[in-house]
Amino acid sequence: MELYELTVHELQEKLQRKEITSLDITESYLKRIEEKEPEVEAFITKPEKREDDSTSIPIGIKDNICTRDIKTTCASRMLETFIPPYNATVIEKLSKEGIKVFGKLNMDEFAMGGSTEYSYFKKTKNPWNLSKVPGGSSGGSAAAVAADMVPWALGSDTGGSIRQPASFCGVVGLKPTYGLVSRYGLVAFASSLDQIGPITKDVTDCAILLNAIAGYDEMDSTSAKREKIDYTKAIDKNINGMKIGIPKEYLGDGINEEVKQAILNVAKKYEKMGAKVEECELSIAEYSLATYYIIACAEASSNLGRFDGIRYGYRSENFTNLKELYKNSRSEGFGEEVKRRIILGTYVLSSGYYDAYYKKAQKVRTLVKKQFEKLFEKYDILLTPTAPTTAFGIGEKSNNPLEMYLADLCTVSINIAGLPAMSIPCGIDSNELPIGAQLIGKGFNEETILKAGYALEQELKFRQNYKPQFKK
Amino acid sequence: MKVSKEEIMHIASLADLTLKENEIEKYIINLQEILNFANIVNRAPIDDIDESVTGIEEKNVFRKDEIKEFDNKQGLLQNAKEVQNGMFKIPKVIN
């Protein structure tokens, strides 16, 4: 067995027993990248060979997380040459744990998309089937982990951007509770929804990585002051008596039949393990997707106002005055989807439409929060599909924005409510593409979803049974 | 929901974007389609419901307005297209 096939906790055991060095790990992954990157195309900046200390573990980083002296492009022409003068807090935290940046990974431009097709640089392929998308926006991160080109990775999730690609690529992806992980140094898309989180080969690695990145940061005023939790302690199989709700709205219209059956199978497994599973209602689900796109685009239109071609980023050569410099730099630097969302966001915030869209969406947000609160009085976790379908074909939805938005159907309400949720592989469909189950928890209760995820992982043994085939 | 050409031009201008003729047509269609879909929020039962701006607890966070030295000024300036005397340079604004 090659080192690149192991999980991080397996690598750590080998390092501790001094069977291998960190350099062995790096070399194994570099070899794998040389072999698989030409067909998967997950990296924007490939890692370099290094000769340093013997205990560090490499990690792939989504290219919207600032890495000092390493290009951070957001997969945009706008930031094609941007070199951050500082590290994001998560990068500093990882470094303290001996986890080192190992390449920067592809994504949809500014994290806006669900397929990684909106990257300015390249289209990443799904390692299970190279004619399919890896999902998005953290598609490079999920594909690199699935293809064993990095042992684990960081992604970011605004409306499903960690969970949906994790689902499409058959790996584990966790969006932490809003405020658990510092956003300092994450290029902002929608500040009230964005969270950084782990994409890993298994649930144990997910807990280890969450340990490393969670915690209060004075540089992010929305980060939460809470007692430090050791998430690896949550890793045990005992879920006896756990109460699990399945919102029926996420098993109805628009959900593929094979995906639905896989989730019902997960429910059966949980019952077998001693959990109490029942159907519940989340009527607000109907309004969530529209609410999400109104809020996310509104915030994006404001956040992306900073790109003006002056202090950093793309600058147009065509201008005669300052206003023209701004306008032409932005128009030439941003891609089609980013401009579409800026326009939508500006529209819903503009005079005359603010009350009709933005204000209403903020009210629906309250409803979404309340309805989840009520469900969590009764249930420990909720179970849904992560995405309505398995990975779709490259080019299948890229010309139909609304179709693409529908891929976020099951994930967006979690960001609106600020809750934690994890996608875990739970089977494959008839085309041999992975299906993801989403486990949703109470705010700051990542432990329960990790516990439930681990129990399911041990029961299904997905990683032992299925592997990406790089089908052409 | 109908969006006019004037409206989309106005919105683009507010967002500091210049749209090409073919982009205008495309974005009008996209925007109409997305707004029609987004209209569903107008059917949500939100009478007497307050607005929320975040998912978790909503509180103001205050801090002292203190100046801290940033350790990598060179790193900051290296990303600018035009720099003069250690400062960002912009085209002339006042004639």
Coordinates of C-alpha atoms in Angstrom, one line a residue:
Chain A
M1 CA 0.0 0.0 0.0
E2 CA 1.3 3.5 -0.9
L3 CA 1.5 6.2 1.7
Y4 CA -0.8 8.5 -0.3
E5 CA -3.6 6.0 0.2
L6 CA -3.5 6.3 4.0
T7 CA -5.6 8.7 6.2
V8 CA -3.9 11.3 8.2
H9 CA -4.4 9.5 11.5
E10 CA -2.8 6.4 9.9
L11 CA 0.1 8.6 8.7
Q12 CA 0.5 10.1 12.2
E13 CA 0.7 6.7 13.8
K14 CA 3.5 5.7 11.4
L15 CA 5.3 9.0 12.1
Q16 CA 5.1 8.4 15.8
R17 CA 6.5 4.9 15.5
K18 CA 9.2 6.5 13.3
E19 CA 8.4 4.1 10.5
I20 CA 8.3 7.0 8.1
T21 CA 9.4 10.6 7.9
S22 CA 7.5 13.6 6.8
L23 CA 9.6 13.7 3.7
D24 CA 8.4 10.2 2.7
I25 CA 4.8 11.5 2.9
T26 CA 5.6 14.6 0.8
E27 CA 7.4 12.4 -1.8
S28 CA 4.6 10.0 -2.0
Y29 CA 2.1 12.7 -2.6
L30 CA 4.3 14.5 -5.1
K31 CA 4.6 11.3 -7.1
R32 CA 0.8 10.9 -7.0
I33 CA 0.3 14.5 -8.2
E34 CA 2.6 13.9 -11.1
E35 CA 0.6 10.9 -12.1
K36 CA -3.0 12.1 -11.5
E37 CA -3.0 15.9 -11.8
P38 CA -2.8 16.0 -15.6
E39 CA -6.3 14.3 -15.7
V40 CA -7.9 15.8 -12.6
E41 CA -6.6 19.4 -12.7
A42 CA -7.3 20.2 -9.1
F43 CA -4.4 22.6 -8.4
I44 CA -4.0 26.2 -9.2
T45 CA -0.6 26.3 -7.5
K46 CA 1.1 22.9 -7.2
P47 CA 3.2 22.1 -4.1
E48 CA 6.9 22.1 -4.3
K49 CA 9.4 19.6 -3.0
R50 CA 10.8 20.6 0.4
E51 CA 13.4 19.3 2.8
D52 CA 12.3 20.3 6.3
D53 CA 11.4 18.9 9.7
S54 CA 10.4 15.3 10.1
T55 CA 7.0 15.6 11.8
S56 CA 4.9 17.9 9.6
I57 CA 1.8 16.8 7.6
P58 CA 0.9 18.4 4.3
I59 CA -2.5 20.0 3.6
G60 CA -4.2 21.3 0.4
I61 CA -5.7 24.8 0.7
K62 CA -8.6 26.2 -1.3
D63 CA -7.3 29.2 -3.2
N64 CA -9.5 31.8 -1.4
I65 CA -7.6 31.3 1.9
C66 CA -4.7 33.7 2.2
T67 CA -1.3 32.2 2.4
R68 CA 1.6 34.6 3.0
D69 CA 4.0 34.7 0.0
I70 CA 2.0 32.1 -1.9
K71 CA -0.4 33.3 -4.7
T72 CA -4.1 33.3 -3.6
T73 CA -6.2 33.8 -6.7
C74 CA -9.8 32.9 -5.8
A75 CA -9.7 31.3 -9.3
S76 CA -10.2 34.8 -10.7
R77 CA -8.4 36.9 -13.3
M78 CA -9.0 39.7 -10.8
L79 CA -6.5 38.1 -8.3
E80 CA -4.3 36.2 -10.9
T81 CA -1.1 37.6 -9.5
F82 CA -2.2 38.4 -5.9
I83 CA 0.4 37.4 -3.2
P84 CA -1.1 37.9 0.3
P85 CA 1.2 39.8 2.7
Y86 CA -0.2 37.8 5.6
N87 CA -1.6 34.3 6.5
A88 CA -5.2 33.6 7.3
T89 CA -5.7 32.6 11.0
V90 CA -6.4 29.0 10.0
I91 CA -3.0 28.8 8.3
E92 CA -1.2 30.1 11.4
K93 CA -3.1 27.6 13.5
L94 CA -2.2 24.7 11.2
S95 CA 1.4 25.7 11.2
K96 CA 1.5 25.6 15.0
E97 CA 0.2 22.0 14.8
G98 CA 2.9 21.1 12.3
I99 CA 0.5 21.1 9.3
K100 CA 2.1 22.7 6.2
V101 CA 0.5 24.3 3.1
F102 CA 0.8 21.8 0.3
G103 CA -0.5 23.5 -2.8
K104 CA -3.5 25.8 -3.5
L105 CA -6.7 24.2 -4.9
N106 CA -9.1 25.2 -7.7
M107 CA -12.6 26.5 -7.0
D108 CA -15.4 28.4 -8.7
E109 CA -14.4 32.0 -9.1
F110 CA -14.8 33.8 -5.7
A111 CA -16.5 30.6 -4.4
M112 CA -19.6 31.3 -6.6
G113 CA -20.7 28.1 -8.2
G114 CA -21.5 24.5 -7.6
S115 CA -19.2 22.8 -10.2
T116 CA -15.8 24.5 -10.2
E117 CA -16.5 25.2 -13.9
Y118 CA -16.5 28.9 -13.2
S119 CA -12.8 28.9 -12.4
Y120 CA -10.9 31.4 -14.6
F121 CA -8.0 28.9 -14.9
K122 CA -9.2 25.4 -15.5
K123 CA -12.0 22.9 -15.1
T124 CA -11.3 20.3 -12.4
K125 CA -12.6 16.7 -13.1
N126 CA -14.3 14.3 -10.8
P127 CA -11.9 11.4 -9.9
W128 CA -14.8 8.9 -10.0
N129 CA -15.6 9.9 -13.6
L130 CA -13.5 12.4 -15.5
S131 CA -16.5 13.6 -17.6
K132 CA -18.3 14.7 -14.5
V133 CA -17.8 17.9 -12.3
P134 CA -16.3 17.5 -8.9
G135 CA -19.0 19.8 -7.4
G136 CA -18.2 23.2 -6.0
S137 CA -17.2 25.6 -5.1
S138 CA -14.4 23.7 -3.2
G139 CA -14.2 21.3 -6.1
G140 CA -10.4 21.3 -6.3
S141 CA -10.2 20.5 -2.6
A142 CA -12.6 17.6 -2.7
A143 CA -11.2 16.2 -6.0
A144 CA -7.6 16.4 -4.6
V145 CA -8.6 14.5 -1.5
A146 CA -10.6 11.9 -3.4
A147 CA -7.7 11.4 -5.9
D148 CA -5.2 11.0 -3.0
M149 CA -3.2 14.0 -4.2
V150 CA -3.4 15.6 -0.7
P151 CA -4.0 13.8 2.6
W152 CA -6.7 16.4 3.5
A153 CA -7.7 19.9 2.6
L154 CA -9.5 23.0 3.7
G155 CA -12.5 24.3 1.9
S156 CA -15.0 27.1 2.5
D157 CA -18.8 26.8 2.6
T158 CA -21.2 29.6 2.0
G159 CA -24.2 27.6 0.8
G160 CA -22.8 24.1 0.5
S161 CA -19.4 24.6 -1.0
I162 CA -17.7 22.1 1.2
R163 CA -20.5 19.6 1.6
Q164 CA -21.7 19.3 -2.0
P165 CA -18.2 18.7 -3.6
A166 CA -17.5 16.2 -0.7
S167 CA -20.7 14.4 -1.6
F168 CA -19.8 14.4 -5.4
C169 CA -16.3 13.1 -4.8
G170 CA -17.1 10.5 -2.1
V171 CA -15.2 12.2 0.8
V172 CA -16.1 13.7 4.2
G173 CA -16.7 17.5 4.4
L174 CA -17.8 19.5 7.4
K175 CA -19.2 23.0 7.6
P176 CA -18.7 24.1 11.2
T177 CA -21.1 26.3 13.1
Y178 CA -20.8 30.0 12.1
G179 CA -18.2 31.5 14.4
L180 CA -16.4 28.3 15.4
V181 CA -13.5 28.9 12.9
S182 CA -12.0 32.3 12.2
R183 CA -12.7 33.8 8.8
Y184 CA -9.7 36.2 9.0
G185 CA -7.8 35.8 5.8
L186 CA -10.7 34.1 3.9
V187 CA -11.5 36.2 0.9
A188 CA -15.1 37.3 1.8
F189 CA -18.0 36.2 -0.4
A190 CA -21.1 36.4 1.9
S191 CA -19.8 37.3 5.4
S192 CA -22.8 36.2 7.4
L193 CA -22.7 32.7 5.8
D194 CA -19.0 31.9 5.0
Q195 CA -17.2 29.3 7.1
I196 CA -13.9 27.5 6.6
G197 CA -14.0 23.7 7.2
P198 CA -12.2 20.3 6.7
I199 CA -12.5 18.0 3.7
T200 CA -11.0 14.7 4.6
K201 CA -10.8 11.0 3.8
D202 CA -12.6 9.9 6.9
V203 CA -14.5 11.2 10.0
T204 CA -11.5 10.8 12.4
D205 CA -9.3 13.0 10.2
C206 CA -12.2 15.5 10.1
A207 CA -12.2 15.7 13.9
I208 CA -8.4 16.1 14.0
L209 CA -8.5 18.9 11.5
L210 CA -11.4 20.6 13.2
N211 CA -9.3 20.5 16.5
A212 CA -6.5 22.3 14.7
I213 CA -8.6 25.2 13.2
A214 CA -11.4 25.9 15.7
G215 CA -11.2 28.6 18.3
Y216 CA -11.7 32.3 19.0
D217 CA -9.8 34.9 17.1
E218 CA -9.7 38.5 17.9
M219 CA -9.2 39.3 14.2
D220 CA -12.7 38.0 13.4
S221 CA -15.3 39.8 15.4
T222 CA -17.9 37.1 14.6
S223 CA -15.7 34.4 16.0
A224 CA -17.2 32.8 19.1
K225 CA -15.5 32.7 22.5
R226 CA -16.1 29.2 23.7
E227 CA -14.3 26.5 25.7
K228 CA -12.0 24.4 23.7
I229 CA -13.4 21.0 22.7
D230 CA -11.4 17.9 21.8
Y231 CA -13.4 16.7 18.8
T232 CA -11.5 13.4 18.5
K233 CA -13.2 12.4 21.8
A234 CA -16.5 12.3 20.1
I235 CA -15.3 9.5 17.8
D236 CA -17.1 6.4 19.1
K237 CA -19.7 4.2 17.7
N238 CA -22.2 4.4 20.5
I239 CA -25.3 6.2 19.1
N240 CA -27.8 4.1 21.1
G241 CA -30.8 6.2 21.8
M242 CA -29.8 9.1 19.5
K243 CA -32.9 10.9 18.1
I244 CA -32.7 11.5 14.3
G245 CA -35.2 13.5 12.3
I246 CA -35.6 13.3 8.5
P247 CA -37.2 16.4 7.1
K248 CA -39.6 15.1 4.5
E249 CA -39.1 18.2 2.3
Y250 CA -35.6 17.0 1.4
L251 CA -36.8 13.6 0.2
G252 CA -39.5 14.8 -2.1
D253 CA -39.7 16.7 -5.4
G254 CA -36.4 17.4 -7.1
I255 CA -34.5 14.6 -5.2
N256 CA -33.1 11.8 -7.4
E257 CA -34.7 8.4 -6.6
E258 CA -31.3 6.6 -6.1
V259 CA -30.2 9.4 -3.8
K260 CA -33.4 9.1 -1.9
Q261 CA -33.1 5.3 -1.5
A262 CA -29.5 5.7 -0.2
I263 CA -30.7 8.1 2.5
L264 CA -33.5 5.8 3.5
N265 CA -30.9 3.0 3.7
V266 CA -28.8 5.2 6.0
A267 CA -31.9 5.7 8.2
K268 CA -32.3 1.9 8.4
K269 CA -28.7 1.5 9.4
Y270 CA -29.1 4.1 12.2
E271 CA -32.2 2.3 13.5
K272 CA -30.2 -1.0 13.5
M273 CA -27.5 0.7 15.6
G274 CA -30.1 1.8 18.2
A275 CA -31.0 5.3 17.1
K276 CA -34.6 6.5 17.0
V277 CA -35.4 7.7 13.5
E278 CA -38.5 9.5 12.3
E279 CA -39.8 11.7 9.6
C280 CA -40.2 15.4 10.5
E281 CA -41.3 18.7 8.9
L282 CA -39.2 21.6 7.7
S283 CA -41.8 23.6 5.8
I284 CA -39.5 26.6 5.5
A285 CA -37.2 24.5 3.1
E286 CA -39.4 25.8 0.3
Y287 CA -38.2 29.4 0.8
S288 CA -34.6 28.7 1.7
L289 CA -33.0 28.6 -1.7
A290 CA -34.4 32.0 -2.8
T291 CA -33.6 33.5 0.6
Y292 CA -30.1 32.2 0.3
Y293 CA -29.5 33.7 -3.1
I294 CA -30.9 37.1 -2.1
I295 CA -28.8 37.3 1.0
A296 CA -25.6 35.8 -0.4
C297 CA -25.6 38.0 -3.6
A298 CA -26.5 41.1 -1.6
E299 CA -23.5 40.6 0.7
A300 CA -21.3 39.6 -2.2
S301 CA -22.1 42.8 -4.1
S302 CA -20.9 44.8 -1.1
N303 CA -17.8 42.6 -0.3
L304 CA -16.6 42.6 -3.9
G305 CA -16.8 46.4 -4.0
R306 CA -13.2 46.4 -2.7
F307 CA -11.8 45.2 -6.0
D308 CA -11.0 48.4 -7.8
G309 CA -7.5 47.8 -9.4
I310 CA -5.7 50.2 -7.1
R311 CA -4.1 48.4 -4.1
Y312 CA -4.1 44.9 -5.5
G313 CA -5.8 42.8 -8.2
Y314 CA -6.3 43.2 -11.9
R315 CA -6.0 46.7 -13.4
S316 CA -7.3 47.6 -16.9
E317 CA -5.1 49.4 -19.2
N318 CA -8.0 51.3 -20.7
F319 CA -8.9 54.3 -18.7
T320 CA -8.8 58.1 -18.8
N321 CA -10.0 58.8 -15.3
L322 CA -10.4 57.1 -11.9
K323 CA -14.0 56.0 -12.4
E324 CA -13.1 54.4 -15.7
L325 CA -10.2 52.6 -14.1
Y326 CA -12.6 51.1 -11.5
K327 CA -15.2 50.2 -14.0
N328 CA -13.0 48.7 -16.6
S329 CA -10.8 46.8 -14.1
R330 CA -13.9 45.2 -12.5
S331 CA -15.6 44.5 -15.9
E332 CA -12.5 42.8 -17.3
G333 CA -11.3 41.2 -14.1
F334 CA -14.5 39.5 -12.9
G335 CA -16.0 36.5 -14.8
E336 CA -19.6 36.1 -16.0
E337 CA -21.1 34.4 -12.9
V338 CA -19.4 36.8 -10.4
K339 CA -20.8 39.8 -12.4
R340 CA -24.3 38.1 -12.5
R341 CA -24.3 37.8 -8.7
I342 CA -23.0 41.3 -8.2
I343 CA -25.8 42.6 -10.4
L344 CA -28.4 40.5 -8.6
G345 CA -27.1 41.6 -5.2
T346 CA -27.0 45.3 -6.2
Y347 CA -30.5 45.0 -7.5
V348 CA -32.0 43.5 -4.4
L349 CA -30.3 46.2 -2.3
S350 CA -31.3 49.1 -4.5
S351 CA -33.9 51.6 -3.6
G352 CA -37.4 50.2 -4.5
Y353 CA -36.4 46.6 -4.3
Y354 CA -34.7 46.4 -0.8
D355 CA -38.1 46.0 0.9
A356 CA -39.4 43.5 -1.6
Y357 CA -36.4 41.2 -1.6
Y358 CA -33.6 41.8 0.9
K359 CA -35.7 42.8 3.9
K360 CA -38.1 39.8 3.3
A361 CA -35.2 37.4 3.0
Q362 CA -33.8 38.6 6.3
K363 CA -37.3 37.9 7.8
V364 CA -37.4 34.4 6.3
R365 CA -34.0 33.9 7.9
T366 CA -35.5 34.4 11.3
L367 CA -38.1 31.8 10.4
V368 CA -35.5 29.3 9.2
K369 CA -33.6 29.7 12.5
K370 CA -36.8 29.3 14.5
Q371 CA -37.8 26.2 12.7
F372 CA -34.5 24.5 13.2
E373 CA -34.5 25.5 16.9
K374 CA -37.8 23.8 17.3
L375 CA -36.7 20.6 15.5
F376 CA -33.6 20.4 17.8
E377 CA -35.8 20.5 20.8
K378 CA -36.9 17.0 19.7
Y379 CA -34.0 15.6 17.7
D380 CA -30.2 15.3 18.2
I381 CA -29.4 15.5 14.5
L382 CA -31.2 15.8 11.2
L383 CA -30.5 13.5 8.2
T384 CA -30.9 14.7 4.6
P385 CA -29.2 14.1 1.2
T386 CA -26.3 16.5 0.8
A387 CA -27.2 17.1 -2.9
P388 CA -30.3 16.3 -4.9
T389 CA -28.3 14.3 -7.4
T390 CA -24.9 12.7 -7.8
A391 CA -22.2 14.5 -9.9
F392 CA -23.5 16.0 -13.1
G393 CA -21.7 16.2 -16.5
I394 CA -19.2 18.9 -17.3
G395 CA -21.0 21.6 -19.3
E396 CA -24.4 20.2 -18.4
K397 CA -25.5 23.2 -16.3
S398 CA -22.9 25.9 -16.8
N399 CA -25.1 27.9 -19.2
N400 CA -28.2 27.7 -16.9
P401 CA -27.6 29.7 -13.7
L402 CA -30.9 28.7 -12.1
E403 CA -30.3 25.0 -12.8
M404 CA -26.9 25.3 -11.1
Y405 CA -28.4 27.0 -8.1
L406 CA -30.8 24.1 -7.6
A407 CA -27.9 21.9 -6.8
D408 CA -27.7 23.8 -3.4
L409 CA -31.2 22.9 -2.5
C410 CA -30.4 20.7 0.6
T411 CA -27.4 22.7 1.9
V412 CA -28.3 26.4 1.9
S413 CA -30.7 26.5 4.8
I414 CA -27.9 25.3 7.2
N415 CA -25.8 28.4 6.4
I416 CA -28.8 30.7 6.8
A417 CA -29.3 29.3 10.3
G418 CA -25.5 29.2 11.0
L419 CA -25.6 25.5 11.9
P420 CA -22.9 22.8 11.6
A421 CA -23.4 20.0 9.0
M422 CA -21.3 17.2 7.6
S423 CA -21.5 15.3 4.3
I424 CA -20.4 11.7 4.5
P425 CA -20.3 9.2 1.6
C426 CA -23.1 6.6 2.0
G427 CA -23.1 4.6 -1.3
I428 CA -22.8 4.9 -5.0
D429 CA -25.5 5.1 -7.7
S430 CA -25.9 3.0 -10.8
N431 CA -23.3 5.1 -12.6
E432 CA -20.8 4.4 -9.9
L433 CA -20.9 7.9 -8.6
P434 CA -20.8 8.6 -4.8
I435 CA -23.9 9.7 -2.9
G436 CA -23.5 11.9 0.2
A437 CA -25.6 11.9 3.4
Q438 CA -25.9 15.2 5.3
L439 CA -26.0 15.2 9.1
I440 CA -27.1 18.5 10.6
G441 CA -26.5 19.4 14.2
K442 CA -27.4 22.0 16.8
G443 CA -25.2 25.2 16.8
F444 CA -21.7 24.4 18.3
N445 CA -22.6 20.7 18.6
E446 CA -20.1 19.3 16.0
E447 CA -19.5 16.4 18.4
T448 CA -22.8 14.8 17.9
I449 CA -22.6 14.9 14.1
L450 CA -19.0 13.6 14.2
K451 CA -20.2 10.7 16.5
A452 CA -23.1 9.9 14.2
G453 CA -20.9 10.2 11.1
Y454 CA -18.3 7.9 12.6
A455 CA -20.9 5.3 13.5
L456 CA -22.2 5.3 9.9
E457 CA -18.7 5.2 8.5
Q458 CA -17.9 2.0 10.5
E459 CA -21.2 0.5 9.5
L460 CA -21.0 1.2 5.7
K461 CA -17.2 0.9 5.3
F462 CA -17.4 3.1 2.1
R463 CA -13.7 3.7 1.8
Q464 CA -12.9 0.0 2.0
N465 CA -15.6 -0.9 -0.5
Y466 CA -15.3 1.8 -3.2
K467 CA -12.5 3.7 -4.8
P468 CA -12.4 6.4 -7.5
Q469 CA -11.8 4.7 -10.9
F470 CA -10.8 7.8 -13.0
K471 CA -13.2 6.6 -15.6
K472 CA -12.8 8.3 -19.0
Chain B
M1 CA -41.0 40.4 -13.2
K2 CA -39.7 42.6 -16.1
V3 CA -36.3 44.2 -16.0
S4 CA -35.7 47.0 -18.5
K5 CA -32.5 47.9 -20.3
E6 CA -32.3 51.2 -18.4
E7 CA -32.7 49.4 -15.1
I8 CA -29.9 47.0 -15.8
M9 CA -27.6 49.8 -16.9
H10 CA -28.4 51.7 -13.8
I11 CA -27.7 48.7 -11.6
A12 CA -24.4 48.0 -13.4
S13 CA -23.4 51.6 -13.0
L14 CA -24.1 51.4 -9.2
A15 CA -21.9 48.3 -9.1
D16 CA -19.1 50.0 -11.1
L17 CA -19.5 47.6 -14.0
T18 CA -19.6 48.3 -17.7
L19 CA -21.7 45.8 -19.7
K20 CA -21.3 45.0 -23.4
E21 CA -24.4 44.9 -25.5
N22 CA -24.5 41.1 -25.6
E23 CA -24.0 40.9 -21.8
I24 CA -26.9 43.3 -21.2
E25 CA -29.3 41.0 -23.1
K26 CA -28.1 38.0 -21.3
Y27 CA -28.1 39.5 -17.8
I28 CA -31.7 40.9 -18.3
I29 CA -32.9 37.3 -19.1
N30 CA -30.9 35.8 -16.1
L31 CA -32.1 38.5 -13.7
Q32 CA -35.7 38.1 -14.7
E33 CA -35.5 34.4 -14.3
I34 CA -33.8 34.5 -10.9
L35 CA -36.1 37.2 -9.6
N36 CA -39.2 35.3 -10.6
F37 CA -37.8 32.4 -8.7
A38 CA -36.8 34.6 -5.7
N39 CA -40.3 36.0 -5.6
I40 CA -41.3 33.0 -3.5
V41 CA -40.1 34.9 -0.4
N42 CA -43.1 37.1 -0.9
R43 CA -45.3 34.1 -0.1
A44 CA -43.5 33.2 3.1
P45 CA -45.5 33.6 6.4
I46 CA -43.4 36.5 7.7
D47 CA -46.0 38.9 9.1
D48 CA -44.8 40.2 12.5
I49 CA -41.4 38.5 12.1
D50 CA -38.2 40.4 12.9
E51 CA -35.2 40.4 10.5
S52 CA -32.1 38.5 11.3
V53 CA -28.7 39.5 10.0
T54 CA -26.8 36.3 11.1
G55 CA -27.5 32.7 11.9
I56 CA -26.1 32.8 15.4
E57 CA -26.4 35.2 18.3
E58 CA -26.7 38.8 17.2
K59 CA -24.6 41.2 19.3
N60 CA -22.3 44.1 18.6
V61 CA -18.6 43.5 19.2
F62 CA -16.6 46.5 20.3
R63 CA -12.9 47.0 20.5
K64 CA -10.5 49.8 21.2
D65 CA -9.5 51.8 18.1
E66 CA -5.8 51.1 18.5
I67 CA -3.1 51.4 15.9
K68 CA -1.0 48.2 15.4
E69 CA 2.1 48.0 13.3
F70 CA 1.8 45.6 10.3
D71 CA 5.0 43.7 9.8
N72 CA 5.0 43.4 6.1
K73 CA 4.5 46.7 4.4
Q74 CA 6.6 45.7 1.4
G75 CA 4.3 42.7 1.0
L76 CA 1.3 45.0 0.9
L77 CA 2.7 47.4 -1.7
Q78 CA 4.0 44.6 -4.0
N79 CA 0.5 43.9 -5.2
A80 CA -0.2 47.4 -6.4
K81 CA 0.3 48.2 -10.1
E82 CA 1.6 51.7 -9.3
V83 CA 3.4 52.8 -6.1
Q84 CA 5.3 56.1 -5.4
N85 CA 7.2 57.0 -2.2
G86 CA 5.8 54.0 -0.4
M87 CA 2.2 54.9 -1.3
F88 CA -0.5 53.7 -3.7
K89 CA -0.7 55.8 -6.8
I90 CA -4.0 56.6 -8.6
P91 CA -4.8 58.7 -11.7
K92 CA -5.3 62.4 -11.2
V93 CA -8.7 63.1 -9.6
I94 CA -8.8 66.9 -9.4
N95 CA -7.7 69.0 -12.4

